[in-house]
Coordinates of C-alpha atoms and ligand atoms in Angstrom, one line a residue:
M161 CA -59.6 32.7 -76.8
P162 CA -61.0 36.0 -75.2
A163 CA -58.8 37.2 -72.3
L164 CA -59.5 36.2 -68.6
S165 CA -59.9 38.7 -65.9
S166 CA -56.7 40.5 -64.7
T167 CA -57.9 39.6 -61.1
L168 CA -56.7 36.0 -61.7
D169 CA -53.0 37.4 -61.8
R170 CA -53.4 39.2 -58.4
F171 CA -53.0 35.8 -56.5
Q172 CA -51.2 32.4 -56.5
P173 CA -53.3 29.2 -56.5
S174 CA -53.1 27.9 -53.1
A175 CA -49.8 25.8 -52.3
I176 CA -52.2 23.0 -51.0
S177 CA -53.8 22.4 -54.4
D178 CA -50.7 20.5 -55.9
I179 CA -50.8 18.2 -52.8
F180 CA -54.7 17.6 -52.9
T181 CA -54.2 16.8 -56.6
L182 CA -51.6 14.4 -56.1
T183 CA -53.4 12.9 -52.9
A184 CA -56.6 12.3 -55.1
T185 CA -54.6 10.7 -58.0
L186 CA -53.0 8.2 -55.5
K187 CA -56.4 7.6 -54.0
A188 CA -58.0 7.0 -57.3
Q189 CA -55.1 4.5 -58.2
G190 CA -56.4 2.5 -55.1
K191 CA -53.5 3.4 -52.8
K192 CA -54.1 3.6 -49.0
I193 CA -53.4 7.2 -48.0
Y194 CA -53.0 8.2 -44.5
D195 CA -54.7 11.6 -45.2
L196 CA -53.9 14.2 -42.4
S197 CA -54.3 17.1 -44.9
T198 CA -57.9 18.2 -44.6
G199 CA -59.3 20.5 -42.1
E200 CA -62.7 18.9 -40.9
P201 CA -63.8 17.1 -38.2
D202 CA -63.8 13.2 -38.5
F203 CA -67.0 13.2 -36.2
D204 CA -70.6 12.9 -37.9
T205 CA -72.9 15.6 -37.8
P206 CA -75.1 14.9 -34.6
Q207 CA -78.6 13.0 -35.3
H208 CA -80.7 15.8 -33.8
V209 CA -79.1 18.3 -36.5
K210 CA -79.9 15.9 -39.2
D211 CA -83.4 15.3 -38.0
A212 CA -84.1 19.0 -38.2
A213 CA -83.0 19.2 -41.8
V214 CA -85.2 16.3 -42.6
K215 CA -88.2 18.0 -40.8
A216 CA -87.5 21.2 -42.7
I217 CA -87.7 19.3 -46.1
A218 CA -90.8 17.4 -45.2
E219 CA -92.5 20.7 -44.0
G220 CA -91.6 22.5 -47.3
N221 CA -89.1 24.7 -45.8
T222 CA -87.2 24.7 -49.1
K223 CA -87.5 28.3 -50.6
Y224 CA -85.5 31.4 -50.5
T225 CA -85.1 33.0 -47.2
P226 CA -83.9 36.7 -46.8
V227 CA -80.5 37.0 -48.2
D228 CA -78.8 37.6 -44.7
G229 CA -80.7 34.5 -43.2
S230 CA -84.2 34.0 -41.8
L231 CA -85.2 35.5 -38.4
A232 CA -85.3 32.3 -36.9
I233 CA -81.6 31.4 -37.4
K234 CA -80.3 35.3 -36.4
S235 CA -82.3 34.7 -33.1
A236 CA -80.6 31.4 -32.5
I237 CA -77.3 33.2 -33.3
M238 CA -78.2 36.0 -31.0
R239 CA -79.0 33.4 -28.1
K240 CA -75.4 31.7 -28.8
F241 CA -73.6 35.2 -28.6
S242 CA -75.5 36.2 -25.4
R243 CA -75.2 32.8 -23.7
E244 CA -71.5 32.1 -24.7
N245 CA -69.7 35.4 -25.3
D246 CA -71.8 37.7 -23.2
L247 CA -72.4 39.7 -26.6
H248 CA -75.8 41.2 -27.2
Y249 CA -76.8 41.9 -30.8
S250 CA -80.3 42.6 -32.4
A251 CA -81.3 40.8 -35.5
D252 CA -80.1 43.7 -37.8
E253 CA -76.5 43.2 -36.6
I254 CA -76.4 39.5 -37.5
V255 CA -75.7 38.1 -41.1
V256 CA -75.8 34.6 -42.2
A257 CA -74.1 33.2 -45.2
N258 CA -73.2 30.0 -47.0
G259 CA -70.1 29.3 -44.8
A260 CA -67.8 31.7 -43.2
K261 CA -65.5 31.6 -46.1
P262 CA -67.6 33.5 -48.6
L263 CA -68.7 35.7 -45.7
L264 CA -65.1 36.6 -44.7
A265 CA -64.3 37.3 -48.3
D266 CA -67.3 39.6 -48.8
A267 CA -66.2 41.3 -45.5
I268 CA -63.0 41.9 -46.8
R269 CA -64.5 43.3 -50.0
T270 CA -66.9 45.6 -47.8
L271 CA -64.0 46.9 -45.7
T272 CA -61.2 47.5 -48.1
N273 CA -60.4 49.7 -51.0
P274 CA -57.9 48.7 -53.8
A275 CA -54.3 49.0 -52.4
S276 CA -55.4 49.1 -48.9
E277 CA -53.7 46.7 -46.4
V278 CA -55.0 43.9 -44.2
V279 CA -52.8 43.0 -41.3
L280 CA -52.8 39.4 -40.1
A281 CA -50.3 37.0 -38.4
S282 CA -48.5 34.7 -40.2
P283 CA -48.6 31.5 -40.4
C284 CA -52.2 32.1 -41.4
W285 CA -54.9 30.2 -43.2
P286 CA -54.4 30.4 -46.9
S287 CA -57.8 31.6 -48.0
H288 CA -57.3 34.6 -45.6
V289 CA -54.7 35.7 -48.1
G290 CA -56.5 34.7 -51.2
M291 CA -59.4 36.9 -50.3
I292 CA -57.5 39.9 -49.5
E293 CA -55.7 39.6 -52.7
I294 CA -58.9 39.1 -54.7
A295 CA -60.3 42.3 -53.3
G296 CA -57.2 44.1 -54.6
S297 CA -55.6 44.8 -51.2
Y298 CA -52.5 43.6 -49.8
P299 CA -51.9 41.3 -46.9
R300 CA -49.3 42.8 -44.2
F301 CA -47.9 39.9 -42.3
V302 CA -46.8 40.1 -38.5
R303 CA -44.4 37.2 -38.7
T304 CA -44.7 35.0 -35.6
T305 CA -42.7 32.1 -34.4
E306 CA -42.7 29.4 -31.7
D307 CA -40.9 32.0 -29.5
T308 CA -44.1 33.9 -29.1
G309 CA -46.4 30.9 -29.1
F310 CA -47.0 31.9 -32.7
K311 CA -48.9 35.1 -31.3
M312 CA -48.8 38.8 -32.3
T313 CA -47.5 41.0 -29.3
P314 CA -48.9 44.6 -28.9
E315 CA -45.6 45.8 -30.2
S316 CA -45.5 43.5 -33.4
L317 CA -49.2 44.4 -34.0
A318 CA -48.6 48.1 -33.6
A319 CA -45.6 48.2 -35.9
A320 CA -47.6 46.6 -38.8
I321 CA -50.3 49.1 -38.9
T322 CA -49.8 52.0 -41.3
P323 CA -52.0 54.6 -42.7
K324 CA -52.8 52.1 -45.5
T325 CA -54.4 49.7 -43.0
S326 CA -58.1 49.1 -43.5
V327 CA -58.5 45.9 -41.4
V328 CA -56.7 43.8 -38.7
L329 CA -57.6 40.1 -39.2
L330 CA -57.5 38.1 -36.0
C331 CA -57.7 34.3 -36.2
S332 CA -58.0 32.4 -32.7
P333 CA -57.6 29.5 -32.1
S334 CA -55.4 29.6 -35.4
N335 CA -55.4 27.5 -38.4
P336 CA -52.6 26.3 -38.9
T337 CA -50.8 26.8 -35.5
G338 CA -53.5 26.4 -32.9
A339 CA -52.3 29.4 -31.0
A340 CA -55.3 30.8 -29.0
Y341 CA -55.1 34.3 -27.4
T342 CA -56.2 34.6 -23.6
H343 CA -58.5 37.3 -22.6
S344 CA -55.4 39.2 -21.3
E345 CA -53.4 38.9 -24.6
L346 CA -56.3 40.3 -26.5
E347 CA -56.6 43.2 -24.0
G348 CA -52.9 44.0 -24.9
L349 CA -53.7 43.9 -28.7
S350 CA -56.7 46.0 -28.0
A351 CA -54.7 48.9 -26.7
A352 CA -52.6 48.8 -29.8
L353 CA -55.8 48.7 -31.8
A354 CA -57.5 51.5 -29.8
R355 CA -55.0 54.0 -31.2
H356 CA -56.2 53.4 -34.7
P357 CA -59.8 54.3 -34.8
A358 CA -60.0 54.0 -38.7
V359 CA -58.9 50.4 -38.6
W360 CA -61.7 47.7 -38.7
I361 CA -61.2 44.5 -36.8
V362 CA -62.3 41.0 -38.1
S363 CA -62.3 38.2 -35.7
D364 CA -62.5 34.9 -37.2
D365 CA -63.7 32.7 -34.4
L366 CA -64.3 29.3 -36.3
Y367 CA -62.4 27.1 -33.7
E368 CA -64.0 28.7 -30.6
H369 CA -65.1 25.4 -29.3
I370 CA -61.9 23.5 -29.8
L371 CA -59.6 24.8 -26.9
F372 CA -57.3 22.5 -24.7
D373 CA -55.8 22.2 -21.2
G374 CA -59.0 23.9 -19.7
R375 CA -58.5 27.3 -21.7
S376 CA -61.5 29.4 -21.9
F377 CA -62.5 31.2 -25.2
A378 CA -62.0 35.2 -25.4
T379 CA -63.0 37.3 -28.4
M380 CA -62.1 40.9 -29.0
A381 CA -65.7 42.3 -29.1
Q382 CA -66.0 40.9 -25.5
V383 CA -62.7 41.8 -24.3
N384 CA -62.8 45.5 -25.5
R385 CA -66.3 46.7 -25.7
S386 CA -65.2 50.3 -26.6
L387 CA -63.9 48.9 -30.0
A388 CA -67.3 47.2 -30.7
S389 CA -68.5 49.7 -33.3
R390 CA -65.5 48.6 -35.6
I391 CA -65.5 44.8 -35.0
L392 CA -67.0 42.1 -37.0
T393 CA -67.2 38.6 -35.2
V394 CA -67.3 35.9 -37.7
N395 CA -68.3 32.1 -36.6
G396 CA -69.9 29.4 -38.1
V397 CA -71.1 25.8 -37.4
S398 CA -68.6 23.9 -39.7
K399 CA -65.9 23.1 -37.2
A400 CA -67.8 23.3 -33.9
Y401 CA -70.6 20.8 -34.9
A402 CA -69.0 18.9 -37.4
M403 CA -71.1 20.4 -40.3
T404 CA -68.6 21.4 -42.9
G405 CA -70.8 20.2 -45.8
W406 CA -73.8 22.3 -44.6
R407 CA -72.4 25.5 -45.3
I408 CA -73.6 27.9 -42.7
G409 CA -71.3 30.9 -41.5
Y410 CA -72.6 33.9 -39.5
A411 CA -71.2 37.2 -38.3
A412 CA -72.3 40.0 -35.9
G413 CA -71.1 43.6 -36.0
P414 CA -72.3 47.3 -36.4
R415 CA -75.3 48.0 -38.6
P416 CA -73.5 50.0 -41.3
L417 CA -71.0 47.3 -41.9
I418 CA -73.7 44.7 -41.8
N419 CA -75.8 46.5 -44.4
G420 CA -72.8 47.0 -46.6
L421 CA -72.0 43.3 -46.5
C422 CA -75.8 42.5 -47.2
K423 CA -75.5 44.8 -50.2
I424 CA -72.6 42.6 -51.8
M425 CA -74.3 39.3 -50.8
S426 CA -77.6 40.1 -52.3
Q427 CA -76.1 40.5 -55.7
A428 CA -73.4 38.1 -55.5
A429 CA -74.6 35.1 -53.4
G430 CA -78.3 34.9 -52.4
C431 CA -79.6 33.5 -49.3
P432 CA -77.7 30.4 -47.6
S433 CA -79.7 27.0 -47.9
S434 CA -83.0 27.0 -45.9
V435 CA -82.6 23.5 -45.0
S436 CA -79.0 23.9 -43.6
Q437 CA -80.3 27.1 -41.7
A438 CA -83.0 24.8 -40.0
A439 CA -80.1 22.2 -39.1
A440 CA -77.9 25.0 -37.9
I441 CA -80.7 26.3 -35.6
A442 CA -80.9 22.7 -34.1
A443 CA -77.0 22.6 -33.7
L444 CA -76.9 26.1 -31.8
D445 CA -80.0 25.7 -29.8
G446 CA -79.5 21.9 -28.7
P447 CA -77.2 20.2 -26.4
Q448 CA -73.8 21.5 -26.4
D449 CA -72.2 19.1 -23.9
Y450 CA -70.6 16.7 -26.6
L451 CA -68.6 19.6 -27.8
K452 CA -66.5 19.3 -24.5
N453 CA -66.2 15.5 -25.5
W454 CA -64.9 16.2 -29.0
A455 CA -62.5 18.8 -27.8
N456 CA -61.0 16.2 -25.2
S457 CA -60.6 13.6 -28.0
Y458 CA -58.8 16.1 -30.1
Q459 CA -56.6 17.0 -27.0
R460 CA -55.7 13.2 -26.4
R461 CA -54.9 12.8 -30.1
R462 CA -52.7 16.0 -29.8
D463 CA -50.9 14.6 -26.7
R464 CA -50.4 11.2 -28.4
S465 CA -49.1 12.8 -31.8
I466 CA -46.7 15.2 -30.0
A467 CA -45.2 12.4 -27.9
A468 CA -44.9 10.3 -31.1
L469 CA -43.2 13.2 -33.1
K470 CA -40.8 13.8 -30.2
G471 CA -39.3 10.2 -31.0
S472 CA -38.0 11.7 -34.3
R473 CA -34.4 13.3 -33.9
A474 CA -35.1 16.2 -36.5
L475 CA -38.8 17.1 -36.1
R476 CA -39.9 19.9 -33.6
C477 CA -43.5 20.7 -32.9
A478 CA -45.1 23.5 -30.5
V479 CA -48.0 22.4 -28.4
P480 CA -51.2 23.9 -30.1
E481 CA -53.6 25.5 -27.5
G482 CA -56.8 24.9 -29.7
A483 CA -58.0 24.0 -33.2
F484 CA -57.3 20.5 -34.6
Y485 CA -53.8 20.9 -36.2
L486 CA -50.3 20.3 -35.6
Y487 CA -47.7 22.7 -37.1
P488 CA -44.2 20.8 -36.7
S489 CA -41.1 22.5 -38.0
C490 CA -39.0 20.4 -40.5
H491 CA -36.1 22.7 -40.4
G492 CA -33.9 20.0 -39.1
L493 CA -34.6 17.9 -42.3
I494 CA -33.4 20.4 -45.0
G495 CA -30.4 19.2 -46.7
G496 CA -31.1 15.6 -46.0
T497 CA -31.2 12.9 -48.8
T498 CA -33.8 10.3 -49.3
A499 CA -32.9 6.5 -50.0
R500 CA -33.6 7.1 -53.6
G501 CA -31.2 10.1 -53.8
T502 CA -33.6 13.3 -53.6
R503 CA -32.4 16.3 -51.9
I504 CA -34.9 17.7 -49.3
R505 CA -34.6 21.6 -49.9
S506 CA -37.9 22.7 -48.5
S507 CA -41.1 21.8 -46.6
G508 CA -42.8 21.1 -50.1
D509 CA -39.9 18.5 -50.8
F510 CA -40.5 16.7 -47.5
V511 CA -44.3 16.7 -48.0
R512 CA -44.0 15.2 -51.5
Y513 CA -41.4 12.7 -50.1
L514 CA -44.1 11.7 -47.4
L515 CA -46.8 11.3 -49.9
E516 CA -44.9 9.4 -52.7
D517 CA -42.8 7.3 -50.6
W518 CA -44.8 6.9 -47.3
N519 CA -48.5 7.6 -48.6
V520 CA -49.1 10.2 -45.8
A521 CA -50.7 13.4 -46.8
V522 CA -49.8 16.6 -45.2
V523 CA -49.9 20.3 -46.1
P524 CA -46.5 22.2 -46.7
G525 CA -45.7 25.3 -44.8
A526 CA -45.5 27.6 -47.8
A527 CA -49.2 27.5 -47.9
F528 CA -49.4 29.3 -44.5
E529 CA -46.8 31.9 -45.3
A530 CA -44.3 30.3 -42.9
D531 CA -41.6 27.8 -43.8
P532 CA -39.9 25.1 -43.3
Y533 CA -43.1 23.7 -41.5
F534 CA -45.9 21.5 -42.4
R535 CA -49.4 21.2 -41.3
L536 CA -51.2 18.0 -40.2
S537 CA -54.9 17.5 -39.0
I538 CA -55.6 15.6 -35.8
A539 CA -59.2 15.6 -36.9
T540 CA -58.5 12.1 -38.5
A541 CA -59.7 8.7 -37.2
D542 CA -57.2 7.5 -34.4
A543 CA -55.8 4.4 -36.4
D544 CA -55.0 6.4 -39.5
L545 CA -53.6 9.3 -37.5
D546 CA -51.4 7.0 -35.3
E547 CA -50.1 5.2 -38.3
G548 CA -49.5 8.7 -40.3
I549 CA -47.6 9.9 -37.3
R550 CA -45.4 6.9 -37.2
R551 CA -44.7 7.0 -40.9
I552 CA -43.7 10.9 -40.6
T553 CA -41.2 10.3 -37.9
A554 CA -40.0 7.2 -39.8
A555 CA -39.7 9.2 -43.0
A556 CA -37.9 12.1 -41.2
D557 CA -35.5 9.6 -39.5
S558 CA -34.7 7.9 -42.9
L559 CA -32.9 10.8 -44.3
S560 CA -29.2 10.7 -44.7
Y561 CA -26.9 13.7 -44.2
Q562 CA -23.3 14.2 -45.9
G563 CA -20.4 14.9 -43.5
Ligands
PLP819 N1 -61.9 30.4 -41.0 C1 -60.9 29.4 -40.6 C2 -59.7 29.9 -39.7 C3 -60.9 28.2 -41.2 O1 -59.9 27.2 -41.0 C4 -62.2 27.7 -42.2 C5 -62.0 26.4 -42.8 O2 -61.0 25.8 -42.8 C6 -63.1 28.8 -42.2 C7 -62.8 30.1 -41.7 C8 -64.1 28.4 -43.2 O3 -65.1 27.8 -42.5 P1 -66.5 27.7 -43.4 O4 -66.6 26.0 -43.6 O5 -67.6 28.0 -42.4 O6 -66.4 28.3 -44.7

């Protein structure tokens, strides 16, 4: 067989994939799995958004659009940035892609050279790491823990930036920890960034609308306008509007960067779906009041789940400020033995035990560059979430310890 690309040796498959495969196998065998592993809203896409897509199809709005999105969707995105973030862009400072994920991957390719470094906080979203490695760059992690609310400090960020740094990648609210930087925390980070004019800043704002306890959203481009010429602000409709399958992500930033991004996208991706663009316009321009209701539902689930996890002797869980994940520590379970005699040596062992013996699917912390933790999604129907959490605490408390 001819050789495959050496690019494939640069990165590891996601540590999530083993669990996804095993979960799919068990489901195919007809087992009821309490699946808390996936990161997508359990709410349905709103009806007015679906209607806009049906109308687009009926009207023959089914052909290629410009690679970086139609003027109509760019205008809706400009209105969104202006209304919600007090950020004012022109159409040539906006780009639309088939999801924030490919957009972020192309952005990293646009902003890095081989062997340059991208600074990001860990725990982090696995794809951020994968896309950095595929681009031939290296992730440089700022390790964070519960002690700093899983947040970088100006000092820890400054210490991670070196002459090799091309990009600082921010993600707030964070997948997987739910840490959400306040305006003043971002101000602190921006002071560190201001001292490094050769460094780009990419802000992944996908979970903007999922914030708890009355917090308001802040993003770097708004917090420190003097950095605007080197910030790419990335967002999308997936998480906000329950539109994960529609594949629309977008970004705003300085023209040279947007032009570079479009150059890559024009050869590698093509335009996002015309029908999905019509749906996304309806989402962005339509009523926004239900977003608050959804965030309140996530908050109620967060509170219930954290209270239930507290019932376990061995689990600890920081309270997320946003997004729809919990990221409990299972440090206290390491060294325990299951009823079948299996020793728990890592979060991966506990996650496998949860799936095989308790039929609950969660994601091991190794996938997020921080262990021993695991991630569970509260964007899960109430009954499944509650039973899943009950089983997690029961599994944790079922372990025995020698001596
Ligand atoms: N950014 C973060 C932090 C995410 O968690 C995800 C999806 O899980 C994405 C980006 C990708 O979103 P999209 O569905 O627009 O590709």
